[in-house]
Coordinates of C-alpha atoms and ligand atoms in Angstrom, one line a residue:
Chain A
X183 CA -40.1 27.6 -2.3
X184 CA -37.7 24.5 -2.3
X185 CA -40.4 23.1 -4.9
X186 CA -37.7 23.2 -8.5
X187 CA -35.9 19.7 -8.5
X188 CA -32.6 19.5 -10.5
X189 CA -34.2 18.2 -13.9
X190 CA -33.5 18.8 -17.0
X191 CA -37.2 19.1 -17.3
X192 CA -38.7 22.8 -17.0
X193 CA -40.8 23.1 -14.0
X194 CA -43.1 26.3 -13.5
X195 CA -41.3 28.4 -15.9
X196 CA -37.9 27.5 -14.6
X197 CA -35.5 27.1 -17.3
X198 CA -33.5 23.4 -17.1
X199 CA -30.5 23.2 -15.8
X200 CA -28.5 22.7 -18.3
X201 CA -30.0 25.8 -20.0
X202 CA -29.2 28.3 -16.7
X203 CA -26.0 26.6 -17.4
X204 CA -25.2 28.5 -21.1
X205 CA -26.9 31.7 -19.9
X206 CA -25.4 31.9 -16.8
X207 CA -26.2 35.7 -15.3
X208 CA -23.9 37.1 -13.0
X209 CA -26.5 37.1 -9.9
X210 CA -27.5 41.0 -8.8
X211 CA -27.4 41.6 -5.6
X212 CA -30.2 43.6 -3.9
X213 CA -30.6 45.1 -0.3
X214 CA -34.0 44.2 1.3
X215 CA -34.9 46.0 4.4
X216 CA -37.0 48.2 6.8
X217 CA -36.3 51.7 8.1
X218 CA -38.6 53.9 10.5
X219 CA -39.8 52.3 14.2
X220 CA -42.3 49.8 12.8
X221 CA -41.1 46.6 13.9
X222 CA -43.5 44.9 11.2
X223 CA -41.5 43.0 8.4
X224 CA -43.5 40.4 7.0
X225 CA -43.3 42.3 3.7
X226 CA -40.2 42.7 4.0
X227 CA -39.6 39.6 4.6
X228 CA -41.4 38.1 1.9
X229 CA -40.0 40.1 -0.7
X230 CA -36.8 38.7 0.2
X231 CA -37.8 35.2 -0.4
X232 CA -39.8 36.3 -3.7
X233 CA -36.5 37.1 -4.5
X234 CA -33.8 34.7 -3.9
X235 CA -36.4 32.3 -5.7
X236 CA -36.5 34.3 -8.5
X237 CA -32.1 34.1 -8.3
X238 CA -31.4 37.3 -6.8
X239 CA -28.6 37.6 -4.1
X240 CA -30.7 39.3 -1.4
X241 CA -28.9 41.2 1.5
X242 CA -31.4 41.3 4.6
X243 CA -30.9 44.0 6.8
X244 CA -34.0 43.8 9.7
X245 CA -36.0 46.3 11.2
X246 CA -35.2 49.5 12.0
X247 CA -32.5 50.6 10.6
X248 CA -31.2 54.2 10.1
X249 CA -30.9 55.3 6.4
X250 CA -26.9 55.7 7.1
X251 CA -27.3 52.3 8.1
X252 CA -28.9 51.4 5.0
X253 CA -26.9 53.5 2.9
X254 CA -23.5 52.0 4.3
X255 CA -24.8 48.2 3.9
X256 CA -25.4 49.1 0.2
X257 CA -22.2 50.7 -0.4
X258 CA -20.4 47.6 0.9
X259 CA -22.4 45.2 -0.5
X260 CA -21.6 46.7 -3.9
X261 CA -25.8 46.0 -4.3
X262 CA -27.9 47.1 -7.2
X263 CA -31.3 48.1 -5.5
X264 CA -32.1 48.6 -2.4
X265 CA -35.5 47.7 -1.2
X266 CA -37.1 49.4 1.9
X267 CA -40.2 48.5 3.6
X268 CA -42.1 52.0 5.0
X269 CA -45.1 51.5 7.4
X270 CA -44.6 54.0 9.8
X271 CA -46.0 56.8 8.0
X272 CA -42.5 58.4 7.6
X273 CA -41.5 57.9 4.2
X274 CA -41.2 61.2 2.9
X275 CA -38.7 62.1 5.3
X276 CA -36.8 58.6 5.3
X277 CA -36.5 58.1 1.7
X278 CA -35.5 61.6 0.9
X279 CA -32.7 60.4 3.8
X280 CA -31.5 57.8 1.8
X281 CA -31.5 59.6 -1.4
X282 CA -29.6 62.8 -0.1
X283 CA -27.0 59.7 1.4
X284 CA -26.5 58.0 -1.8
X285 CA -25.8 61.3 -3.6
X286 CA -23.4 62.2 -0.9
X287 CA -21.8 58.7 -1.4
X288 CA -21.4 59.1 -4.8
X289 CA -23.6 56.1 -5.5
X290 CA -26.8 57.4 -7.2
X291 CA -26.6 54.5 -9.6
X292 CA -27.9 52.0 -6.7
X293 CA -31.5 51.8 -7.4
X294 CA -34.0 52.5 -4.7
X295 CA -37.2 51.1 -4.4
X296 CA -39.9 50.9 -1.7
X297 CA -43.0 49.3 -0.6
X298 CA -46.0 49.5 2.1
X299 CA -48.4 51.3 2.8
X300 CA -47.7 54.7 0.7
X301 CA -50.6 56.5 0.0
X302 CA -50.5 57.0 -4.3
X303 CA -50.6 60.6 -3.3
X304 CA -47.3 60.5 -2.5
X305 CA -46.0 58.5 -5.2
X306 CA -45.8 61.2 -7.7
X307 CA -43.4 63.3 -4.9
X308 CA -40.9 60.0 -4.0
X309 CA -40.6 59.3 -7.5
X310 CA -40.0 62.8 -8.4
X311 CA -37.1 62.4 -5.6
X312 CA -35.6 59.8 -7.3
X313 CA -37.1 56.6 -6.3
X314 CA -37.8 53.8 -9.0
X315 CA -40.8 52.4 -8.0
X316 CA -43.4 52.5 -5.3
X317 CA -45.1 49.2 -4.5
X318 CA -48.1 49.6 -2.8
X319 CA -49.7 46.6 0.0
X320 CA -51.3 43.7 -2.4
X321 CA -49.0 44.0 -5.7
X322 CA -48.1 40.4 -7.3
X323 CA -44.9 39.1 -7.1
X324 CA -44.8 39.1 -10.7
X325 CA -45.4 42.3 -11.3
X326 CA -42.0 43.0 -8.6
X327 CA -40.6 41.0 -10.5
X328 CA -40.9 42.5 -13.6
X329 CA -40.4 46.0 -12.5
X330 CA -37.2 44.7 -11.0
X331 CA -35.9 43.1 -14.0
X332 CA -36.8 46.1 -16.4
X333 CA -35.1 48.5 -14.3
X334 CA -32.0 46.2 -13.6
X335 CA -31.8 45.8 -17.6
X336 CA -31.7 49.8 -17.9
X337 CA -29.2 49.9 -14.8
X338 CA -26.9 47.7 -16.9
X339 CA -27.2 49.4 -20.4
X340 CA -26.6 52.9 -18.9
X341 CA -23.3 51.2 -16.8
Chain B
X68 CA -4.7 44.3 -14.2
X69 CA -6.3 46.2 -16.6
X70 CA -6.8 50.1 -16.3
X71 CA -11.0 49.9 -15.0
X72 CA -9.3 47.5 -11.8
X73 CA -6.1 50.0 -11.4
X74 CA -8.2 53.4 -11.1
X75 CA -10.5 51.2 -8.2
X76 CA -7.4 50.4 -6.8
X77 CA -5.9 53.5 -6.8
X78 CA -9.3 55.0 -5.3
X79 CA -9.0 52.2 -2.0
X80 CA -5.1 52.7 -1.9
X81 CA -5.2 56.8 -2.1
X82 CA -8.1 57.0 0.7
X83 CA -10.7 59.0 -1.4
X84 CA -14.0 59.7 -0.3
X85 CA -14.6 56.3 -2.9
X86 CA -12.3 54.1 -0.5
X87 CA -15.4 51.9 0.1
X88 CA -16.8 52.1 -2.8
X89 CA -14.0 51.2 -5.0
X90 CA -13.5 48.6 -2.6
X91 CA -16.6 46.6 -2.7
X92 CA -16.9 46.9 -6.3
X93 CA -13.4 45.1 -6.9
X94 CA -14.9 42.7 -4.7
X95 CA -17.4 42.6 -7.2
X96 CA -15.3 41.9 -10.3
X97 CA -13.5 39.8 -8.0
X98 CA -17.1 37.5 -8.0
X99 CA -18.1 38.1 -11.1
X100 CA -15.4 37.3 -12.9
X101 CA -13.1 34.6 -11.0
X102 CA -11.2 34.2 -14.3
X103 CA -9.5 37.2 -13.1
X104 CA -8.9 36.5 -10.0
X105 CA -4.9 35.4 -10.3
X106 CA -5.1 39.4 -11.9
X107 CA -6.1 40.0 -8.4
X108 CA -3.3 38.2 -6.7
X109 CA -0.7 39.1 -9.0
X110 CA -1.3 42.9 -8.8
X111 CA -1.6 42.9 -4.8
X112 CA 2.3 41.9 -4.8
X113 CA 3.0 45.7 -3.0
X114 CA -0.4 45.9 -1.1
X115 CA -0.7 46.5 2.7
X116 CA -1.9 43.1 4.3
X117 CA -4.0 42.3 7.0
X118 CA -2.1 41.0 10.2
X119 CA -4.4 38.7 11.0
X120 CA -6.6 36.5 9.1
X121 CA -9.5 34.5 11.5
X122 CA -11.5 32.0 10.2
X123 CA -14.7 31.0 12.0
X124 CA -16.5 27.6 11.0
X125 CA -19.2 25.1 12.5
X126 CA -22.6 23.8 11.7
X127 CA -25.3 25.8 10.7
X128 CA -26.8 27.3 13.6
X129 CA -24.3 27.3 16.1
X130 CA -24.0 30.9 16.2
X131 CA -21.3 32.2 14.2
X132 CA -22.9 35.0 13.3
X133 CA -24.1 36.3 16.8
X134 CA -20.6 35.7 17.6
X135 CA -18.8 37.1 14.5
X136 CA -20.9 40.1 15.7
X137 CA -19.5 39.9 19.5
X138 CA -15.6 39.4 18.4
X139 CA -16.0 42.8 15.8
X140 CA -17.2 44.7 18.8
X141 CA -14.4 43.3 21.2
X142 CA -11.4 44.0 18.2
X143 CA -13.0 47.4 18.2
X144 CA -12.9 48.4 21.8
X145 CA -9.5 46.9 22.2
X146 CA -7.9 48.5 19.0
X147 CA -10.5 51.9 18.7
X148 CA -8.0 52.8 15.4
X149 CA -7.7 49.6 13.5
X150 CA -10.3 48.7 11.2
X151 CA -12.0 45.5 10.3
X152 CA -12.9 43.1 7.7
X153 CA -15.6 40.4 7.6
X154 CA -16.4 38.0 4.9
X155 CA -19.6 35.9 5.7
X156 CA -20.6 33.2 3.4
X157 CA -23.7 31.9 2.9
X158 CA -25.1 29.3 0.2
X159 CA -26.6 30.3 -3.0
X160 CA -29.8 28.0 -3.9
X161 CA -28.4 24.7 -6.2
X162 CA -31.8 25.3 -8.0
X163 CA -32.4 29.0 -8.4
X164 CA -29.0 30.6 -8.0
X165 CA -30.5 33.5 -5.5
X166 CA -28.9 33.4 -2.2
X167 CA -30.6 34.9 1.1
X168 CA -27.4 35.9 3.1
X169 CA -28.4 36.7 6.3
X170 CA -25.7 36.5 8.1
X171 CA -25.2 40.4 8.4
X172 CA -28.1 40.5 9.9
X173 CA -26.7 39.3 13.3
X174 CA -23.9 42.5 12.8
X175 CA -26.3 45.2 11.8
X176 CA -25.1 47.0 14.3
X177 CA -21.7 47.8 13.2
X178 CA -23.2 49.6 10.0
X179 CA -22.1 53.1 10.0
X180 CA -18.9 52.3 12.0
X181 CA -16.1 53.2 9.5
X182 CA -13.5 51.1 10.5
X183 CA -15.8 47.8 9.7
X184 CA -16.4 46.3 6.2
X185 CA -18.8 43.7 5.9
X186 CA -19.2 42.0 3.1
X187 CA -21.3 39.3 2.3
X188 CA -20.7 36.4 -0.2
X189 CA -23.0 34.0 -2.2
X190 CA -21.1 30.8 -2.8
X191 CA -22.2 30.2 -6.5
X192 CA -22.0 26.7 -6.9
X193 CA -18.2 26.9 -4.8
X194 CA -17.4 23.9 -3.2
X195 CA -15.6 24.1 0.4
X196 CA -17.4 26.4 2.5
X197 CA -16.2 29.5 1.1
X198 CA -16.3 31.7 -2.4
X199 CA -13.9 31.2 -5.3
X200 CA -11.7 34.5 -4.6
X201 CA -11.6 34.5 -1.0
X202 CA -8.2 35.1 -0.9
X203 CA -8.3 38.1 -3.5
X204 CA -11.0 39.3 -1.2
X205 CA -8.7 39.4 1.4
X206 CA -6.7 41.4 0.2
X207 CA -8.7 44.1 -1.3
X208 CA -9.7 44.0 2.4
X209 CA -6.2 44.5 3.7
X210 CA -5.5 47.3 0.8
X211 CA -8.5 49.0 1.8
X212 CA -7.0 49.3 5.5
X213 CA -8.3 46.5 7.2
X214 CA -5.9 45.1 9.8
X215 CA -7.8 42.3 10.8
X216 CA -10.3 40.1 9.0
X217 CA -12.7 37.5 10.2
X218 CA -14.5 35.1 7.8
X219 CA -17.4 33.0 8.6
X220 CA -17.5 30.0 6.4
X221 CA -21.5 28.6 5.3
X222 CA -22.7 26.2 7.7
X223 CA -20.5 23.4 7.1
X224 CA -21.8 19.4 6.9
X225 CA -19.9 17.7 5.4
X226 CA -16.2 18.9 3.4
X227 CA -16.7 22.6 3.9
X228 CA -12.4 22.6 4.8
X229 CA -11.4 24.9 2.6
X230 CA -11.0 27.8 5.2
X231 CA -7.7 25.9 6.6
X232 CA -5.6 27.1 3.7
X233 CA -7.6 30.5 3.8
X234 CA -7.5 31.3 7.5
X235 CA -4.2 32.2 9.6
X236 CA -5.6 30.2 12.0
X237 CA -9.1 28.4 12.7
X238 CA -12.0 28.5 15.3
X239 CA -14.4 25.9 15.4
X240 CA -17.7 26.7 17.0
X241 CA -20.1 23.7 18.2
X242 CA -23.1 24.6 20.3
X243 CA -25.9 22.2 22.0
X244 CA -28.9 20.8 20.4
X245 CA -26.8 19.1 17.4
X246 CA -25.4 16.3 18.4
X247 CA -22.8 14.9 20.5
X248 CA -19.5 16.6 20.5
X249 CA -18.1 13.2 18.2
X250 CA -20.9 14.1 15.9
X251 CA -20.1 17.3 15.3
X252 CA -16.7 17.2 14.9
X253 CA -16.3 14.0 12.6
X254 CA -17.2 16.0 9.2
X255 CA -13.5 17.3 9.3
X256 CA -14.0 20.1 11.8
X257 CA -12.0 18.1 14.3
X258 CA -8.7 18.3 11.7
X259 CA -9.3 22.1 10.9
X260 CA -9.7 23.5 14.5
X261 CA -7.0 25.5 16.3
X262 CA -9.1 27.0 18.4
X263 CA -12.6 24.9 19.0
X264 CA -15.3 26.9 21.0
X265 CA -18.6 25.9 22.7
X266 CA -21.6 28.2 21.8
X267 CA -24.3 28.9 24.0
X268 CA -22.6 28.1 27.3
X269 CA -26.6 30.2 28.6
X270 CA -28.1 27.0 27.2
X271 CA -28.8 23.3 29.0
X272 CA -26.1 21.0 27.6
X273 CA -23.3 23.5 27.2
X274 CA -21.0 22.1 30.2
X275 CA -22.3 18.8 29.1
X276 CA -20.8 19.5 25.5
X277 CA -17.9 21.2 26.5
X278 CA -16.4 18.1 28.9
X279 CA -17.1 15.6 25.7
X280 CA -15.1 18.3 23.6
X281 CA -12.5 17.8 26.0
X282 CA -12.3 14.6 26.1
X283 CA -12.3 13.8 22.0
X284 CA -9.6 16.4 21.8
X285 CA -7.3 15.7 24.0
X286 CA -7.7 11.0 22.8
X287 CA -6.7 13.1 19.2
X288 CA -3.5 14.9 20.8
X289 CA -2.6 11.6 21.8
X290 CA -2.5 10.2 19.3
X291 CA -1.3 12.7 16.9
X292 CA 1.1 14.2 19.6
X293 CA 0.2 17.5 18.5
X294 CA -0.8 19.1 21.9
X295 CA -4.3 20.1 22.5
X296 CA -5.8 22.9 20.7
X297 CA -7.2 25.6 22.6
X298 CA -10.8 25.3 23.8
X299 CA -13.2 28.2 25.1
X300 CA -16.8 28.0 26.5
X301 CA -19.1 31.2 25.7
X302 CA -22.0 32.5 25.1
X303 CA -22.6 35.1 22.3
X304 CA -25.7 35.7 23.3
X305 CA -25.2 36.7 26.8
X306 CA -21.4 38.0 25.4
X307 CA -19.3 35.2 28.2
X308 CA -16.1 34.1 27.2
X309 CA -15.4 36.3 24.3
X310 CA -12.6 38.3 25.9
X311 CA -10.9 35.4 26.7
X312 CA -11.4 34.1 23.2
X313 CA -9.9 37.5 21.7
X314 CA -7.2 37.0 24.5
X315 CA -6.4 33.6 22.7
X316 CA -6.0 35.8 19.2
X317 CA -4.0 37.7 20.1
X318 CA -1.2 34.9 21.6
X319 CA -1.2 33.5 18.0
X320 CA -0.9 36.8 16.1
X321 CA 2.2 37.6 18.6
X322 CA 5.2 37.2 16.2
X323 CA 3.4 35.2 13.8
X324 CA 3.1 38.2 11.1
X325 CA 6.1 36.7 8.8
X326 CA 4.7 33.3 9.4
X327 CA 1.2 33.7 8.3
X328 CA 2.0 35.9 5.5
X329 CA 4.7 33.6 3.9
X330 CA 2.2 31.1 4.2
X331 CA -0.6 32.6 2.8
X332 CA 1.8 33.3 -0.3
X333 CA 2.4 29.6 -0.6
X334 CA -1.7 28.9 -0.5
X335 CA -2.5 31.0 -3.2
X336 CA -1.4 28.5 -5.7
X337 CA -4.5 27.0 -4.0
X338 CA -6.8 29.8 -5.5
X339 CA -5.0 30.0 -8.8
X340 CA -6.1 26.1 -9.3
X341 CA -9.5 26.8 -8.5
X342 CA -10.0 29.7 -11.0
X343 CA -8.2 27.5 -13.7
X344 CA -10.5 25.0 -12.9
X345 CA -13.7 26.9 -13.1
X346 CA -12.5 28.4 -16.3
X347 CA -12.2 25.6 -18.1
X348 CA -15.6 23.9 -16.4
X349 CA -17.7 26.6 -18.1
X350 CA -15.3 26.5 -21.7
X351 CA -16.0 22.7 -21.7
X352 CA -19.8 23.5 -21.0
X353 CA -19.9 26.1 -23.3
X354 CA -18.7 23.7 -26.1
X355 CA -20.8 21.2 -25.0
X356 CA -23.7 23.4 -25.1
X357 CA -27.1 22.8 -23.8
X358 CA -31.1 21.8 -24.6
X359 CA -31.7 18.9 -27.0
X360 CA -28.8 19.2 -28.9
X361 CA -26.4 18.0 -26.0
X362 CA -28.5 15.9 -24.8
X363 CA -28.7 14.2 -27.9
X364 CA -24.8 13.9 -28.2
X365 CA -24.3 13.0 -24.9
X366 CA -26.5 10.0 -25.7
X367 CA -24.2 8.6 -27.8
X368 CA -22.3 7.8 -24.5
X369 CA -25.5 6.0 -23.1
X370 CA -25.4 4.0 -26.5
X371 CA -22.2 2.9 -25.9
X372 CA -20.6 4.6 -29.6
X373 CA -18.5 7.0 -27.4
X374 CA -16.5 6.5 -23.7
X375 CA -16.6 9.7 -21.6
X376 CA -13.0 10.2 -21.6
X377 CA -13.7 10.4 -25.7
X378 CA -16.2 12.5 -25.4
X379 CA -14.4 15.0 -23.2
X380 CA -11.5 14.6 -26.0
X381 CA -13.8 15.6 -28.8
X382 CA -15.1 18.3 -26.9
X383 CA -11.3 19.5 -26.2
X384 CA -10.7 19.1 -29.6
X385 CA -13.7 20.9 -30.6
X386 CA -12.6 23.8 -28.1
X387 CA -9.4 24.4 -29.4
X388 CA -10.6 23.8 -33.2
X389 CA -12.8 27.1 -32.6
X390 CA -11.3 30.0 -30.5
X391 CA -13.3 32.3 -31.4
X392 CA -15.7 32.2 -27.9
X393 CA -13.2 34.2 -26.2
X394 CA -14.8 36.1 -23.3
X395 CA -18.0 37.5 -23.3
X396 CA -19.7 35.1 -21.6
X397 CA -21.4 35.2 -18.0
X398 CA -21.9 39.2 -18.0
X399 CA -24.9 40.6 -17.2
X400 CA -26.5 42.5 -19.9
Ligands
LIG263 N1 -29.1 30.8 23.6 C1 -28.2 31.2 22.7 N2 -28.5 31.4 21.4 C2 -27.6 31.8 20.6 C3 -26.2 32.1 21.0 N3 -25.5 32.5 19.9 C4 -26.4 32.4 18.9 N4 -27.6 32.1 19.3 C5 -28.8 31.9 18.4 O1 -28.6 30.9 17.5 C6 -29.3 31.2 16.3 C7 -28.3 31.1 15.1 O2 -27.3 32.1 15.3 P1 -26.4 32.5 14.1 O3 -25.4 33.4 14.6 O4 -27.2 33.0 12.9 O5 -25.8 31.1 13.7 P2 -24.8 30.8 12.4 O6 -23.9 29.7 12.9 O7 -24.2 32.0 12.0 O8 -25.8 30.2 11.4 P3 -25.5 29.9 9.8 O9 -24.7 31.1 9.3 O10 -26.9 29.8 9.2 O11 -24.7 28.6 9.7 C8 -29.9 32.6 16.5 O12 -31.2 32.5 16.8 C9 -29.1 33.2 17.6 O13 -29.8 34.1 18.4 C10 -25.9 31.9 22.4 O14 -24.8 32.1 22.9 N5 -26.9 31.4 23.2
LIG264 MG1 -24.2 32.9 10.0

């Protein structure tokens, strides 16, 4: 964080400035937040800074919100993924929430992913209800990164 | 406009399940691609229009947000059937480009309500506080139903002013444990203020604060023989004060709806300037191009063969010799 200087020198992979000058990206915009009653959002939290470093526009919503909550923020922040943080043990329930709310909305196209601790039993039934990706506690932030970007690419040819 | 922009505005104008939808995604384009945004302000010549546009400004910290938060729930109780806008800003990263906008955050609780749209906004290298297209936001706000709309401007420091010829009118919020009130209003906050309120009244050095306010305003009435603004202590936190600053709102929309929206007509010229501008920055570095290659020619400067008002000729004529970058760039994908 707060360690790239403006240099025309690459530094840890970041392109020079000059260089994010001609391939300007149109930032995507991603939701990052927590739903269910556990107040814990370290995760969260540090997701969210994984990201802006990485040039996302990230949307931090807090703790506890309600899915229509979630779902609302997403619609007005026009976002391309949302990100939620599950620890309470609830996911099932919440994410199939969200899901039935974006379909509802009319906005299936917003990409859902989630993270915490999921047991990879479950994975195969959230992914079957439509969500991207499941990151489970000690993943890199490379490989969110990736994941991210491949989906966002897929997001954009399908638009 | 062209026909993907007129079906979204169609959806926000008809009231479709999409309203909000459509909405936030011309907000999108809106961002995306400010060389459309005079589209934007052209096209909204027959739209309905917010009565009243609020801007909020002050240093980072101060508690816009908690209070942004505070005023939505106050226009809410007081006008149950009137819906809402907000536009917070918050700065993208010079060095990354990612943004962490948290104002929202503060307002959480207003997700859900249907007659508030929140929307936040990266400032993408925008000097002045706000986002290039501010004003075409407004008024995809205002088609969308929104009868009032409330922006909170980045936390300013130093030329963040812009929000004076955005804004109907402006509050300034200061708040203790920044400075003296001198301090924090000599980076142009004490020229933009209409309204100019202390935060955190709950906090030691409020009072304090609020009598130095006082006094710096009302040396500048004299001076300027202006009158003195209007000035409101409160706490956000503990909600003090905010009914009273509502109270003050709504004296200055009274009969100004003609006013403020002739003026912001005659502002928009403002926008227009800004979109030219930033179109022709990224031609010009388009043709100028990047990595070793420009560095190389822009060397020549260093070496005294060129002077950089020839060098911005050649590249002018260079940019009108080949037309054929017309306008694909900047999209994702
Ligand atoms: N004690 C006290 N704290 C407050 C009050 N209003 C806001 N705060 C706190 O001040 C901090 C900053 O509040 P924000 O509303 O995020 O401030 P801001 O001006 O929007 O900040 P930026 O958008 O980053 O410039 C938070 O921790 C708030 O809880 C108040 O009236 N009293
Ligand atoms: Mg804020």
């Amino acid at each position: 964080m707060g360690k790239s200087k403006p240099s025309d020198v690459a530094i840890e992979g970041i392109p020079p400035v000059s260089e994010q000058e001609e391939t300007k990206r149109i930032p995507e915009r991603v939701l990052i937040g927590k739903v269910g009653l556990d107040g814990h959002d370290r995760g969260a939290k540090y997701v969210a800074h994984i990201l802006r470093d990485a040039g996302y526009e990230v949307i931090y919503t807090g703790i506890r919100r309600t899915p229509k909550q979630i779902v609302e923020t997403a619609i007005q922040e026009d976002v391309a993924v949302i990100g939620l943080s599950l620890l309470s043990g609830a996911h099932k329930r919440l994410l199939k929430q969200v899901m039935d709310l974006l379909k509802d909305r009319g906005a299936i196209d917003i990409v859902v992913v989630a993270g915490g601790s999921i047991p990879s039993s479950d994975i195969p039934v959230l992914k079957a209800m439509g969500i991207a990706e499941v990151f489970t506690p000690g993943v890199s932030s490379q490989s969110i990164l990736e994941a991210l970007a491949s989906l966002l690419k897929a997001r954009r040819q399908a638009a | 406009m062209t026909n993907d922009t007129k079906d979204l505005v169609e959806q926000v104008r008809g009231g479709t399940s999409q309203r909000v939808r459509a909405a936030a995604r011309l907000m999108s384009l809106i961002e995306n691609f400010p060389e459309r945004i005079p589209e934007f302000l052209v096209g909204a010549a027959d739209w309905p229009e917010a009565r009243m546009v609020i801007g909020l400004t002050g240093p980072p910290g101060c508690g816009k947000s908690v209070l942004a938060d505070r005023l939505i729930t106050a226009l809410r109780t007081r006008s149950p059937d009137s819906c809402i806008g907000v536009i917070a800003v918050d700065p993208s990263s010079p060095f990354t480009g990612g943004a962490f906008l948290g104002d929202r955050l503060r307002m959480m609780r207003h997700a859900g309500d249907p007659n508030v749209f929140i929307r936040s906004a990266a400032t993408r290298g925008h000097i002045g506080g706000l986002v290039l297209g501010v004003k075409a936001f407004i008024r995809v706000l205002g088609l969308a139903g929104c009868r009032t709309v409330l922006i909170e401007t980045v936390g300013v420091g130093q030329n963040e002013t812009e929000i004076v010829n955005v804004a109907d009118f402006v509050v300034v919020a200061i708040a203790p444990g920044n400075g003296d009130a001198i301090q924090l209003l000599k980076c142009g906050l004490m020229e933009v203020g209409d309204i100019f309120v202390v935060n955190k009244a709950d906090c030691d050095g409020a009072a304090q604060l609020y009598a130095q306010l006082l006094a710096v305003l009302r040396l500048n009435a004299n001076g300027q023989k202006t009158g003195m603004p209007e000035t409101c202590l409160v706490s956000a936190l503990q909600r003090r004060g905010i009914e009273k600053l509502v109270d003050l709102f709504e004296k200055r929309a009274a009969g100004s709806e003609q006013v403020w929206q002739a003026r912001r007509r005659q502002t928009m010229v403002d926008e227009v300037k800004a979109a030219v501008l930033e179109e022709a920055r990224q031609r010009l570095s388009r043709v100028l191009g990047t990595g070793p290659i420009a560095t190389q020619d822009l060397s020549r400067i260093l070496r005294g063969e060129v002077t950089v008002t020839g060098f911005v000729d050649e590249l002018i004529q260079k940019m009108t010799g080949s037309r054929e970058d017309k306008k694909n760039y900047g999209q994702a994908g």
